[in-house]
Amino acid sequence: MDFISFASFLSIVLVAVVVTPFDSADVTLCVIKNVTGLPCAGCGLTRAFVYLMHGNIQSAVKHNPLIIPVGLLLVLYFLRSALLAIWRIEFDVKLSAIARLTLIVASGLAVLAVWLKKLG
C-alpha cells in the first residue's frame, strides 16, 4: 500500500507539472458551488496546486491561500510515503493533546477565514 500511495502522489504531481495553469473559473468540479452557486473554502485549490507546481506561488495563493499549509502537508506526506515505499522507514509524528487541539482550531479558523473572504 505504501508504494501505491507514493506512486499515486507522484503521478498527481507529474500531471500538475504537465498541465498548463489556467485562470478560468467557468468550469468547476466543486459540488457545493455547482449546487448552491456559492464557492466553498476549497474552491481554487486545484488551480492553486497547478500554479504551485509551476513555481508561481503568487498566483497559487491568489487562487486559494490554503495552498500554503496544504502544500506543506503534501510535502510531508510525500516524504513519508517515499521513506516507506523506498527505504521501508516508518515514522509517525506524536503530538500532545494541546498541540493537536491548537492545530485543529487554527486550521478551522483558517478555512473559515478563506471561505468568508471568498463569499465576500
Coordinates of N, CA and C in Angstrom, one line a residue:
M1 N 0.8 -1.2 0.0 CA 0.0 0.0 0.0 C 0.9 1.3 0.0
D2 N 2.0 1.2 0.6 CA 2.9 2.4 0.7 C 3.4 2.8 -0.7
F3 N 3.7 1.8 -1.5 CA 4.2 2.1 -2.8 C 3.1 2.7 -3.7
I4 N 1.9 2.2 -3.5 CA 0.7 2.7 -4.2 C 0.5 4.2 -3.9
S5 N 0.6 4.5 -2.6 CA 0.4 5.9 -2.2 C 1.5 6.8 -2.8
F6 N 2.7 6.3 -2.7 CA 3.8 7.1 -3.2 C 3.7 7.3 -4.8
A7 N 3.3 6.2 -5.5 CA 3.2 6.3 -6.9 C 2.0 7.2 -7.3
S8 N 0.9 7.1 -6.5 CA -0.3 7.9 -6.8 C 0.1 9.4 -6.6
F9 N 0.7 9.7 -5.5 CA 1.1 11.1 -5.3 C 2.0 11.6 -6.3
L10 N 3.0 10.8 -6.7 CA 4.0 11.2 -7.7 C 3.3 11.4 -9.1
S11 N 2.3 10.6 -9.4 CA 1.5 10.8 -10.6 C 0.7 12.1 -10.6
I12 N 0.1 12.4 -9.5 CA -0.6 13.7 -9.4 C 0.3 14.9 -9.6
V13 N 1.5 14.8 -9.0 CA 2.4 15.9 -9.1 C 2.9 16.0 -10.6
L14 N 3.2 14.9 -11.2 CA 3.6 15.0 -12.6 C 2.5 15.5 -13.5
V15 N 1.2 15.2 -13.3 CA 0.1 15.7 -14.1 C 0.0 17.2 -13.8
A16 N 0.2 17.7 -12.6 CA 0.1 19.1 -12.3 C 1.3 19.9 -13.0
V17 N 2.4 19.2 -13.1 CA 3.5 19.9 -13.8 C 3.3 20.0 -15.3
V18 N 2.7 19.0 -15.9 CA 2.4 18.9 -17.3 C 1.3 19.8 -17.7
V19 N 0.2 19.9 -16.9 CA -1.0 20.7 -17.2 C -0.6 22.2 -17.2
T20 N -1.1 23.0 -18.2 CA -0.8 24.4 -18.2 C -1.8 25.1 -17.2
P21 N -1.2 26.0 -16.4 CA -2.1 26.7 -15.4 C -3.1 27.5 -16.2
F22 N -4.3 27.7 -15.6 CA -5.3 28.5 -16.2 C -6.1 29.2 -15.1
D23 N -6.7 30.4 -15.5 CA -7.4 31.2 -14.5 C -8.9 31.1 -14.7
S24 N -9.4 30.4 -15.7 CA -10.9 30.4 -15.9 C -11.6 29.7 -14.8
A25 N -12.6 30.4 -14.3 CA -13.5 29.8 -13.2 C -14.8 29.4 -13.8
D26 N -14.9 29.3 -15.1 CA -16.2 29.0 -15.7 C -16.5 27.5 -15.5
V27 N -15.5 26.7 -15.4 CA -15.8 25.2 -15.2 C -15.3 24.9 -13.8
T28 N -16.1 24.2 -13.1 CA -15.8 23.8 -11.7 C -16.2 22.4 -11.4
L29 N -15.4 21.7 -10.6 CA -15.8 20.3 -10.2 C -16.4 20.4 -8.8
C30 N -16.5 21.6 -8.2 CA -16.9 21.7 -6.8 C -18.5 21.5 -6.8
V31 N -18.8 20.4 -6.1 CA -20.3 20.1 -5.9 C -21.0 21.2 -5.2
I32 N -20.4 21.8 -4.2 CA -21.1 22.9 -3.4 C -21.3 24.1 -4.3
K33 N -20.3 24.5 -5.1 CA -20.5 25.6 -6.0 C -21.5 25.3 -7.1
N34 N -21.5 24.1 -7.6 CA -22.4 23.7 -8.7 C -23.9 23.7 -8.2
V35 N -24.1 23.2 -6.9 CA -25.4 23.1 -6.4 C -25.9 24.5 -5.8
T36 N -25.1 25.2 -5.1 CA -25.6 26.4 -4.4 C -25.2 27.7 -5.2
G37 N -24.2 27.6 -6.0 CA -23.7 28.8 -6.7 C -22.7 29.6 -5.9
L38 N -22.5 29.1 -4.6 CA -21.5 29.8 -3.7 C -20.2 29.0 -3.7
P39 N -19.1 29.6 -3.6 CA -17.8 28.9 -3.5 C -17.6 28.3 -2.1
C40 N -16.9 27.2 -2.1 CA -16.6 26.6 -0.8 C -15.1 27.1 -0.4
A41 N -14.7 26.8 0.8 CA -13.4 27.2 1.2 C -12.3 26.6 0.4
G42 N -12.5 25.4 -0.2 CA -11.5 24.7 -1.0 C -11.5 25.1 -2.5
C43 N -12.5 25.9 -2.9 CA -12.6 26.3 -4.3 C -11.3 27.0 -4.7
G44 N -10.7 26.6 -5.8 CA -9.4 27.2 -6.3 C -8.2 26.4 -5.9
L45 N -8.4 25.4 -5.0 CA -7.2 24.6 -4.6 C -6.5 23.8 -5.7
T46 N -7.3 23.3 -6.6 CA -6.7 22.5 -7.7 C -5.9 23.5 -8.6
R47 N -6.4 24.6 -9.0 CA -5.7 25.6 -9.8 C -4.5 26.1 -9.0
A48 N -4.6 26.3 -7.7 CA -3.5 26.8 -6.9 C -2.4 25.7 -6.9
F49 N -2.8 24.5 -6.8 CA -1.8 23.4 -6.8 C -1.0 23.3 -8.1
V50 N -1.7 23.5 -9.2 CA -1.1 23.5 -10.6 C -0.1 24.7 -10.7
Y51 N -0.6 25.9 -10.2 CA 0.3 27.0 -10.2 C 1.6 26.8 -9.3
L52 N 1.3 26.2 -8.2 CA 2.4 25.9 -7.3 C 3.4 25.0 -7.9
M53 N 3.0 23.9 -8.6 CA 3.9 23.0 -9.3 C 4.6 23.7 -10.4
H54 N 4.1 24.8 -10.9 CA 4.8 25.5 -11.9 C 5.7 26.6 -11.3
G55 N 5.8 26.7 -10.0 CA 6.6 27.7 -9.3 C 6.0 29.0 -9.2
N56 N 4.8 29.2 -9.5 CA 4.1 30.5 -9.4 C 3.3 30.6 -8.1
I57 N 4.1 30.9 -7.0 CA 3.5 31.0 -5.7 C 2.4 32.1 -5.6
Q58 N 2.7 33.2 -6.2 CA 1.8 34.4 -6.1 C 0.4 34.0 -6.7
S59 N 0.4 33.4 -7.8 CA -0.9 33.0 -8.4 C -1.5 31.9 -7.6
A60 N -0.7 31.0 -7.1 CA -1.3 29.9 -6.3 C -2.0 30.4 -5.1
V61 N -1.4 31.4 -4.4 CA -2.0 32.0 -3.2 C -3.2 32.8 -3.6
K62 N -3.2 33.4 -4.7 CA -4.3 34.2 -5.2 C -5.6 33.3 -5.4
H63 N -5.4 32.1 -5.9 CA -6.5 31.2 -6.1 C -7.0 30.7 -4.8
N64 N -6.1 30.3 -3.9 CA -6.6 29.9 -2.6 C -5.4 29.9 -1.6
P65 N -5.4 30.8 -0.6 CA -4.3 30.9 0.3 C -4.1 29.6 1.1
L66 N -5.1 28.7 1.2 CA -4.9 27.5 1.9 C -3.8 26.6 1.2
I67 N -3.4 26.9 0.0 CA -2.4 26.1 -0.7 C -1.1 26.0 0.1
I68 N -0.8 27.0 0.9 CA 0.5 27.0 1.6 C 0.5 25.9 2.7
P69 N -0.5 25.9 3.6 CA -0.5 24.8 4.6 C -0.8 23.4 3.9
V70 N -1.6 23.4 2.9 CA -1.9 22.1 2.2 C -0.7 21.7 1.5
G71 N 0.0 22.6 0.9 CA 1.3 22.2 0.2 C 2.3 21.7 1.1
L72 N 2.4 22.3 2.3 CA 3.4 21.8 3.3 C 3.0 20.4 3.7
L73 N 1.7 20.1 4.0 CA 1.3 18.8 4.3 C 1.5 17.8 3.2
L74 N 1.3 18.2 2.0 CA 1.6 17.3 0.9 C 3.0 16.9 0.8
V75 N 3.9 17.9 1.0 CA 5.4 17.6 1.0 C 5.7 16.6 2.1
L76 N 5.1 16.8 3.3 CA 5.4 15.8 4.4 C 4.8 14.5 4.1
Y77 N 3.6 14.4 3.5 CA 3.0 13.2 3.1 C 3.9 12.5 2.0
F78 N 4.4 13.3 1.0 CA 5.3 12.7 0.0 C 6.5 12.1 0.6
L79 N 7.2 12.8 1.5 CA 8.4 12.3 2.2 C 8.1 11.1 3.0
R80 N 7.0 11.1 3.7 CA 6.7 9.9 4.5 C 6.4 8.7 3.5
S81 N 5.7 8.9 2.5 CA 5.4 7.8 1.5 C 6.7 7.3 0.9
A82 N 7.6 8.3 0.5 CA 8.8 7.9 -0.1 C 9.7 7.0 0.9
L83 N 9.7 7.5 2.1 CA 10.5 6.7 3.1 C 9.9 5.3 3.3
L84 N 8.6 5.2 3.3 CA 8.0 3.9 3.5 C 8.2 3.0 2.2
A85 N 7.9 3.6 1.1 CA 7.9 2.8 -0.2 C 9.3 2.4 -0.6
I86 N 10.3 3.3 -0.4 CA 11.6 3.0 -1.0 C 12.5 2.4 0.1
W87 N 12.6 3.0 1.2 CA 13.5 2.5 2.2 C 12.9 1.7 3.4
R88 N 11.6 1.6 3.4 CA 10.9 0.9 4.5 C 11.1 1.5 5.8
I89 N 11.3 2.8 5.9 CA 11.4 3.5 7.1 C 10.1 4.1 7.5
E90 N 9.6 3.7 8.7 CA 8.3 4.2 9.1 C 8.5 5.2 10.3
F91 N 7.7 6.3 10.2 CA 7.7 7.2 11.3 C 6.3 7.8 11.5
D92 N 6.1 8.2 12.7 CA 4.8 8.9 13.0 C 5.1 10.1 13.8
V93 N 4.4 11.1 13.6 CA 4.5 12.3 14.4 C 3.6 12.3 15.6
K94 N 4.1 12.3 16.8 CA 3.3 12.3 18.0 C 3.1 13.7 18.5
L95 N 1.8 14.1 18.6 CA 1.5 15.4 19.1 C 0.8 15.3 20.5
S96 N 1.0 16.3 21.3 CA 0.3 16.3 22.6 C -1.2 16.7 22.3
A97 N -2.0 16.5 23.3 CA -3.5 16.8 23.1 C -3.6 18.3 22.9
I98 N -2.8 19.1 23.5 CA -2.9 20.6 23.4 C -2.4 21.0 22.0
A99 N -1.3 20.4 21.5 CA -0.8 20.7 20.2 C -1.8 20.3 19.1
R100 N -2.5 19.1 19.3 CA -3.5 18.6 18.3 C -4.7 19.6 18.3
L101 N -5.1 20.0 19.5 CA -6.3 20.9 19.6 C -6.0 22.2 19.0
T102 N -4.8 22.7 19.2 CA -4.3 24.0 18.6 C -4.3 23.9 17.1
L103 N -3.8 22.9 16.6 CA -3.7 22.7 15.1 C -5.1 22.6 14.5
I104 N -6.0 21.9 15.2 CA -7.4 21.8 14.7 C -8.1 23.1 14.7
V105 N -8.0 23.8 15.8 CA -8.6 25.1 15.9 C -8.0 26.1 14.9
A106 N -6.7 26.2 14.8 CA -6.1 27.1 13.8 C -6.5 26.7 12.4
S107 N -6.5 25.4 12.1 CA -7.0 25.0 10.7 C -8.4 25.4 10.5
G108 N -9.3 25.2 11.4 CA -10.7 25.6 11.3 C -10.8 27.0 11.1
L109 N -10.1 27.8 11.8 CA -10.2 29.3 11.7 C -9.6 29.7 10.3
A110 N -8.6 29.1 9.8 CA -8.0 29.4 8.5 C -9.0 29.1 7.4
V111 N -9.6 28.0 7.5 CA -10.6 27.6 6.5 C -11.8 28.5 6.5
L112 N -12.3 28.9 7.7 CA -13.4 29.8 7.9 C -13.0 31.2 7.3
A113 N -11.8 31.6 7.6 CA -11.4 33.0 7.1 C -11.4 33.0 5.5
V114 N -10.8 31.9 4.9 CA -10.7 31.8 3.5 C -12.2 31.8 2.9
W115 N -13.0 31.0 3.5 CA -14.4 30.8 3.0 C -15.1 32.2 3.1
L116 N -15.0 32.9 4.2 CA -15.7 34.2 4.3 C -15.1 35.2 3.3
K117 N -13.8 35.1 3.0 CA -13.2 36.0 2.0 C -13.8 35.7 0.6
K118 N -13.9 34.4 0.3 CA -14.5 34.0 -1.0 C -15.9 34.4 -1.1
L119 N -16.7 34.4 0.0 CA -18.1 34.7 -0.1 C -18.3 36.3 -0.2
G120 N -17.3 37.0 0.4 CA -17.4 38.5 0.4 C -17.0 39.1 -0.9

